[in-house]
Short mmCIF file of C-alpha atoms in Angstrom, two decimals:
data_model
loop_
_atom_site.label_atom_id
_atom_site.label_comp_id
_atom_site.label_asym_id
_atom_site.label_seq_id
_atom_site.Cartn_x
_atom_site.Cartn_y
_atom_site.Cartn_z
CA UNK A 1 -73.40 -80.32 -22.74
CA UNK A 2 -74.05 -79.10 -26.32
CA UNK A 3 -77.19 -77.48 -27.73
CA UNK A 4 -77.14 -77.49 -31.52
CA UNK A 5 -79.75 -75.37 -33.39
CA UNK A 6 -82.17 -75.56 -30.49
CA UNK A 7 -84.98 -73.19 -29.55
CA UNK A 8 -84.76 -72.46 -25.80
CA UNK A 9 -87.46 -70.53 -24.04
CA UNK A 10 -85.40 -69.66 -20.97
CA UNK A 11 -81.81 -70.38 -19.89
CA UNK A 12 -81.31 -69.32 -16.29
CA UNK A 13 -78.15 -69.35 -14.16
CA UNK A 14 -78.93 -67.91 -10.77
CA UNK A 15 -77.16 -67.96 -7.36
CA UNK A 16 -74.66 -70.50 -8.71
CA UNK A 17 -70.96 -71.21 -8.25
CA UNK A 18 -69.78 -72.98 -11.43
CA UNK A 19 -66.23 -74.13 -11.13
CA UNK A 20 -63.88 -75.97 -13.46
CA UNK A 21 -65.13 -79.36 -12.33
CA UNK A 22 -68.57 -78.65 -13.82
CA UNK A 23 -69.43 -79.52 -17.37
CA UNK A 24 -69.23 -76.64 -19.83
CA UNK A 25 -72.29 -75.61 -21.78
CA UNK A 26 -71.84 -75.22 -25.53
CA UNK A 27 -74.54 -73.44 -27.60
CA UNK A 28 -74.26 -73.34 -31.36
CA UNK A 29 -76.92 -71.66 -33.46
CA UNK A 30 -80.63 -71.72 -32.68
CA UNK A 31 -82.61 -69.25 -30.64
CA UNK A 32 -82.93 -68.29 -26.92
CA UNK A 33 -85.89 -66.15 -25.78
CA UNK A 34 -84.49 -65.32 -22.33
CA UNK A 35 -80.88 -65.77 -21.31
CA UNK A 36 -80.45 -64.77 -17.68
CA UNK A 37 -77.44 -64.90 -15.35
CA UNK A 38 -77.84 -63.52 -11.82
CA UNK A 39 -75.70 -63.50 -8.69
CA UNK A 40 -73.35 -66.18 -10.00
CA UNK A 41 -69.63 -66.87 -10.23
CA UNK A 42 -68.38 -68.79 -13.27
CA UNK A 43 -64.82 -70.13 -13.11
CA UNK A 44 -64.53 -71.90 -16.48
CA UNK A 45 -64.61 -70.51 -19.99
CA UNK A 46 -68.03 -69.24 -20.99
CA UNK A 47 -68.25 -69.59 -24.79
CA UNK A 48 -71.55 -68.94 -26.63
CA UNK A 49 -71.77 -69.78 -30.36
CA UNK A 50 -67.98 -69.81 -30.31
CA UNK A 51 -66.61 -70.05 -33.87
CA UNK A 52 -69.95 -71.40 -35.06
CA UNK A 53 -71.03 -70.92 -38.66
CA UNK A 54 -74.68 -70.30 -37.86
CA UNK A 55 -76.02 -67.27 -36.07
CA UNK A 56 -77.55 -67.53 -32.62
CA UNK A 57 -80.56 -65.30 -31.89
CA UNK A 58 -81.22 -64.04 -28.33
CA UNK A 59 -84.25 -61.91 -27.53
CA UNK A 60 -83.24 -60.88 -24.01
CA UNK A 61 -79.75 -61.13 -22.53
CA UNK A 62 -79.51 -60.03 -18.91
CA UNK A 63 -76.49 -60.54 -16.75
CA UNK A 64 -76.53 -59.05 -13.19
CA UNK A 65 -74.15 -59.09 -10.21
CA UNK A 66 -71.96 -61.88 -11.55
CA UNK A 67 -68.25 -62.64 -11.94
CA UNK A 68 -66.50 -64.40 -14.81
CA UNK A 69 -63.04 -65.66 -13.94
CA UNK A 70 -62.10 -66.94 -17.37
CA UNK A 71 -62.95 -66.20 -21.01
CA UNK A 72 -66.41 -64.71 -21.70
CA UNK A 73 -67.17 -64.99 -25.38
CA UNK A 74 -70.15 -64.37 -27.71
CA UNK A 75 -69.56 -64.95 -31.45
CA UNK A 76 -71.92 -64.30 -34.33
CA UNK A 77 -75.04 -63.61 -32.24
CA UNK A 78 -78.01 -61.29 -32.83
CA UNK A 79 -79.33 -59.83 -29.54
CA UNK A 80 -82.50 -57.82 -29.35
CA UNK A 81 -82.14 -56.56 -25.76
CA UNK A 82 -78.73 -56.66 -24.08
CA UNK A 83 -78.25 -55.53 -20.50
CA UNK A 84 -75.24 -56.25 -18.26
CA UNK A 85 -74.89 -54.57 -14.85
CA UNK A 86 -72.66 -54.83 -11.77
CA UNK A 87 -70.32 -57.50 -13.14
CA UNK A 88 -66.61 -58.28 -13.16
CA UNK A 89 -64.87 -59.87 -16.11
CA UNK A 90 -61.43 -60.98 -14.92
CA UNK A 91 -60.19 -62.45 -18.23
CA UNK A 92 -60.97 -62.01 -21.89
CA UNK A 93 -64.40 -60.57 -22.65
CA UNK A 94 -65.66 -60.36 -26.19
CA UNK A 95 -68.64 -59.84 -28.49
CA UNK A 96 -67.39 -60.49 -32.00
CA UNK A 97 -69.25 -60.11 -35.27
CA UNK A 98 -72.49 -59.68 -33.32
CA UNK A 99 -75.51 -57.43 -33.77
CA UNK A 100 -77.55 -55.46 -31.18
CA UNK A 101 -80.94 -54.45 -32.46
CA UNK A 102 -83.08 -52.67 -29.86
CA UNK A 103 -81.39 -52.15 -26.48
CA UNK A 104 -77.78 -52.11 -25.39
CA UNK A 105 -77.06 -50.96 -21.83
CA UNK A 106 -73.82 -51.94 -20.05
CA UNK A 107 -73.47 -50.37 -16.59
CA UNK A 108 -71.16 -50.66 -13.55
CA UNK A 109 -68.74 -53.18 -15.12
CA UNK A 110 -65.03 -53.80 -14.50
CA UNK A 111 -63.14 -55.37 -17.39
CA UNK A 112 -59.85 -56.67 -16.05
CA UNK A 113 -58.77 -58.57 -19.16
CA UNK A 114 -58.75 -57.79 -22.82
CA UNK A 115 -62.06 -56.51 -24.07
CA UNK A 116 -63.29 -56.83 -27.63
CA UNK A 117 -66.32 -55.49 -29.50
CA UNK A 118 -64.87 -56.04 -32.94
CA UNK A 119 -66.95 -56.07 -36.15
CA UNK A 120 -70.20 -55.52 -34.30
CA UNK A 121 -73.30 -53.64 -35.50
CA UNK A 122 -75.26 -51.51 -33.04
CA UNK A 123 -78.73 -50.64 -34.39
CA UNK A 124 -79.52 -49.00 -31.07
CA UNK A 125 -77.43 -46.49 -29.14
CA UNK A 126 -74.54 -48.22 -27.37
CA UNK A 127 -74.63 -47.03 -23.75
CA UNK A 128 -71.62 -47.69 -21.58
CA UNK A 129 -72.13 -46.31 -18.07
CA UNK A 130 -69.55 -46.40 -15.27
CA UNK A 131 -67.29 -48.85 -17.08
CA UNK A 132 -63.59 -49.48 -16.20
CA UNK A 133 -61.38 -50.92 -18.93
CA UNK A 134 -58.17 -52.01 -17.26
CA UNK A 135 -56.44 -53.56 -20.30
CA UNK A 136 -56.42 -53.13 -24.05
CA UNK A 137 -59.93 -52.65 -25.54
CA UNK A 138 -60.98 -52.77 -29.20
CA UNK A 139 -64.08 -51.64 -31.14
CA UNK A 140 -62.28 -52.22 -34.45
CA UNK A 141 -64.54 -52.24 -37.49
CA UNK A 142 -67.83 -51.79 -35.56
CA UNK A 143 -70.76 -49.77 -36.80
CA UNK A 144 -72.87 -47.54 -34.53
CA UNK A 145 -76.07 -46.65 -36.34
CA UNK A 146 -77.63 -44.71 -33.41
CA UNK A 147 -74.47 -43.37 -31.80
CA UNK A 148 -72.34 -44.33 -28.79
CA UNK A 149 -72.10 -43.05 -25.23
CA UNK A 150 -68.71 -43.32 -23.47
CA UNK A 151 -69.04 -40.33 -21.10
CA UNK A 152 -68.88 -42.42 -17.90
CA UNK A 153 -66.00 -44.79 -18.84
CA UNK A 154 -62.36 -44.86 -17.86
CA UNK A 155 -59.51 -46.79 -19.39
CA UNK A 156 -55.98 -47.56 -18.18
CA UNK A 157 -54.75 -48.76 -21.59
CA UNK A 158 -55.45 -47.81 -25.21
CA UNK A 159 -58.79 -48.31 -26.86
CA UNK A 160 -58.67 -49.10 -30.58
CA UNK A 161 -61.51 -47.42 -32.53
CA UNK A 162 -59.91 -47.94 -35.92
CA UNK A 163 -62.45 -48.45 -38.73
CA UNK A 164 -65.55 -47.68 -36.67
CA UNK A 165 -68.56 -45.91 -38.25
CA UNK A 166 -70.88 -43.55 -36.37
CA UNK A 167 -73.85 -42.96 -38.66
CA UNK A 168 -76.03 -40.85 -36.42
CA UNK A 169 -73.44 -38.29 -35.38
CA UNK A 170 -75.90 -35.96 -33.65
CA UNK A 171 -76.70 -38.42 -30.85
CA UNK A 172 -73.09 -38.84 -29.76
CA UNK A 173 -71.84 -36.33 -27.23
CA UNK A 174 -68.92 -33.97 -27.39
CA UNK A 175 -67.24 -35.86 -24.47
CA UNK A 176 -67.52 -39.19 -26.31
CA UNK A 177 -65.89 -37.69 -29.42
CA UNK A 178 -63.15 -36.22 -27.20
CA UNK A 179 -62.46 -39.68 -25.71
CA UNK A 180 -62.27 -41.27 -29.15
CA UNK A 181 -59.99 -38.50 -30.41
CA UNK A 182 -57.63 -38.92 -27.45
CA UNK A 183 -57.45 -42.69 -27.99
CA UNK A 184 -56.40 -42.13 -31.63
CA UNK A 185 -53.74 -39.65 -30.45
CA UNK A 186 -52.34 -42.25 -28.05
CA UNK A 187 -52.01 -44.59 -31.02
CA UNK A 188 -50.37 -41.78 -33.08
CA UNK A 189 -53.17 -41.89 -35.66
CA UNK A 190 -53.35 -38.19 -36.41
CA UNK A 191 -55.70 -38.56 -39.39
CA UNK A 192 -58.51 -40.24 -37.42
CA UNK A 193 -57.81 -38.01 -34.42
CA UNK A 194 -58.38 -34.92 -36.57
CA UNK A 195 -61.63 -36.43 -37.86
CA UNK A 196 -63.01 -36.85 -34.36
CA UNK A 197 -61.65 -33.45 -33.28
CA UNK A 198 -63.88 -31.93 -35.94
CA UNK A 199 -66.88 -33.88 -34.64
CA UNK A 200 -66.07 -32.79 -31.07
CA UNK A 201 -65.90 -29.14 -32.18
CA UNK A 202 -69.15 -29.45 -34.09
CA UNK A 203 -71.00 -30.73 -31.02
CA UNK A 204 -69.37 -27.94 -28.98
CA UNK A 205 -70.63 -25.34 -31.53
CA UNK A 206 -74.19 -26.69 -31.35
CA UNK A 207 -74.11 -26.61 -27.54
CA UNK A 208 -72.87 -22.97 -27.49
CA UNK A 209 -75.55 -21.78 -29.88
CA UNK A 210 -78.26 -23.65 -28.04
CA UNK A 211 -77.21 -21.86 -24.85
CA UNK A 212 -77.11 -18.52 -26.73
CA UNK A 213 -80.69 -18.93 -27.94
CA UNK A 214 -82.10 -20.48 -24.75
CA UNK A 215 -80.33 -18.52 -22.04
CA UNK A 216 -80.63 -14.77 -22.25
CA UNK A 217 -78.14 -14.20 -19.44
CA UNK A 218 -75.46 -16.04 -21.43
CA UNK A 219 -76.19 -14.31 -24.76
CA UNK A 220 -73.52 -11.59 -24.59
CA UNK A 221 -71.00 -13.80 -22.84
CA UNK A 222 -71.18 -16.70 -25.36
CA UNK A 223 -71.91 -14.81 -28.56
CA UNK A 224 -68.16 -14.16 -29.38
CA UNK A 225 -67.40 -17.88 -28.97
CA UNK A 226 -70.40 -18.76 -31.06
CA UNK A 227 -69.29 -16.48 -33.89
CA UNK A 228 -65.73 -17.82 -33.83
CA UNK A 229 -66.99 -21.43 -33.97
CA UNK A 230 -69.38 -20.60 -36.79
CA UNK A 231 -66.63 -19.02 -38.83
CA UNK A 232 -64.33 -21.92 -38.04
CA UNK A 233 -66.95 -24.39 -39.33
CA UNK A 234 -67.68 -22.25 -42.40
CA UNK A 235 -64.00 -21.75 -43.30
CA UNK A 236 -62.64 -25.29 -42.93
CA UNK A 237 -65.22 -27.49 -41.10
CA UNK A 238 -63.08 -27.27 -37.91
CA UNK A 239 -59.79 -27.83 -39.74
CA UNK A 240 -60.91 -31.09 -41.37
CA UNK A 241 -61.73 -29.93 -44.95
CA UNK A 242 -58.73 -28.57 -46.87
CA UNK A 243 -60.82 -28.02 -50.03
CA UNK A 244 -63.15 -25.65 -48.15
CA UNK A 245 -60.14 -23.71 -46.80
CA UNK A 246 -58.64 -23.55 -50.31
CA UNK A 247 -61.99 -22.35 -51.69
CA UNK A 248 -62.13 -19.41 -49.22
CA UNK A 249 -58.49 -18.53 -49.96
CA UNK A 250 -59.44 -18.29 -53.65
CA UNK A 251 -62.57 -16.22 -52.91
CA UNK A 252 -60.64 -13.79 -50.66
CA UNK A 253 -57.84 -13.50 -53.21
CA UNK A 254 -60.36 -12.80 -55.97
CA UNK A 255 -62.16 -10.12 -53.98
CA UNK A 256 -58.85 -8.51 -52.98
CA UNK A 257 -57.61 -8.49 -56.58
CA UNK A 258 -60.91 -6.95 -57.77
CA UNK A 259 -60.81 -4.30 -55.05
CA UNK A 260 -57.23 -3.30 -55.85
CA UNK A 261 -58.07 -3.10 -59.59
CA UNK A 262 -61.07 -0.84 -58.81
CA UNK A 263 -58.96 1.47 -56.68
CA UNK A 264 -56.28 1.71 -59.38
CA UNK A 265 -58.86 2.59 -62.05
CA UNK A 266 -60.48 5.21 -59.83
CA UNK A 267 -57.14 6.91 -59.13
CA UNK A 268 -56.29 6.90 -62.87
CA UNK A 269 -59.47 8.79 -63.74
CA UNK A 270 -58.91 11.21 -60.91
CA UNK A 271 -55.46 11.91 -62.29
CA UNK A 272 -56.86 12.53 -65.79
CA UNK A 273 -59.51 14.99 -64.42
CA UNK A 274 -56.92 16.93 -62.43
CA UNK A 275 -54.67 17.20 -65.48
#
């Protein structure tokens, strides 16, 4: 069953068992106001706008308490509100070259196959809560305009974050940066790992100084750490800016040289006066 450039008010799959004997649904282009899947088990490939040239627009995508036994694929879609909760994806799961505009909330999901979020744009914060990635996962080339939350995720295999952009760096937590850093270290990408190490340290610095200013009991205890982190940022931006480190080496050398010259001149005049 194929829908080509159609406008659909509501597409609902609820309390269904769709096996391989059922006809597959193919949707290419068009618009869907409400796309709802609830309490269902789908045993054949679930391809939406798969390799289509035209974009598909979805206002509300909600998938709850469902299982997908084979490939789950969304290509080239624009989704206003995306919410998936309490689902199992037992094979490939992918959102490729897609855009999420206002809400993205994935919660209590087990991905047992390859998982791809490649070349996606997130105009809202990407929230992944209590997610298990059992196989290789990729966010390659995706852009996060409002940050990403990976604090409550776990992965058995590597996650590829190569080429991602996080534009609003303040809304992404220290723990999320640590997870991304560790994944780059697993892939032996030291350059990107150092980049996210610096972002992790910057969020840690902000947290320490917030606690210093807001908690009087922690002031004396945290102040030494706060000073060290401040100097570390000022001197090299947490070991990520070699030019800044070189600048301070030059400044310190210049001050040292000027001080030694001053001492030498003072001693010379003292020697003349004594003579």
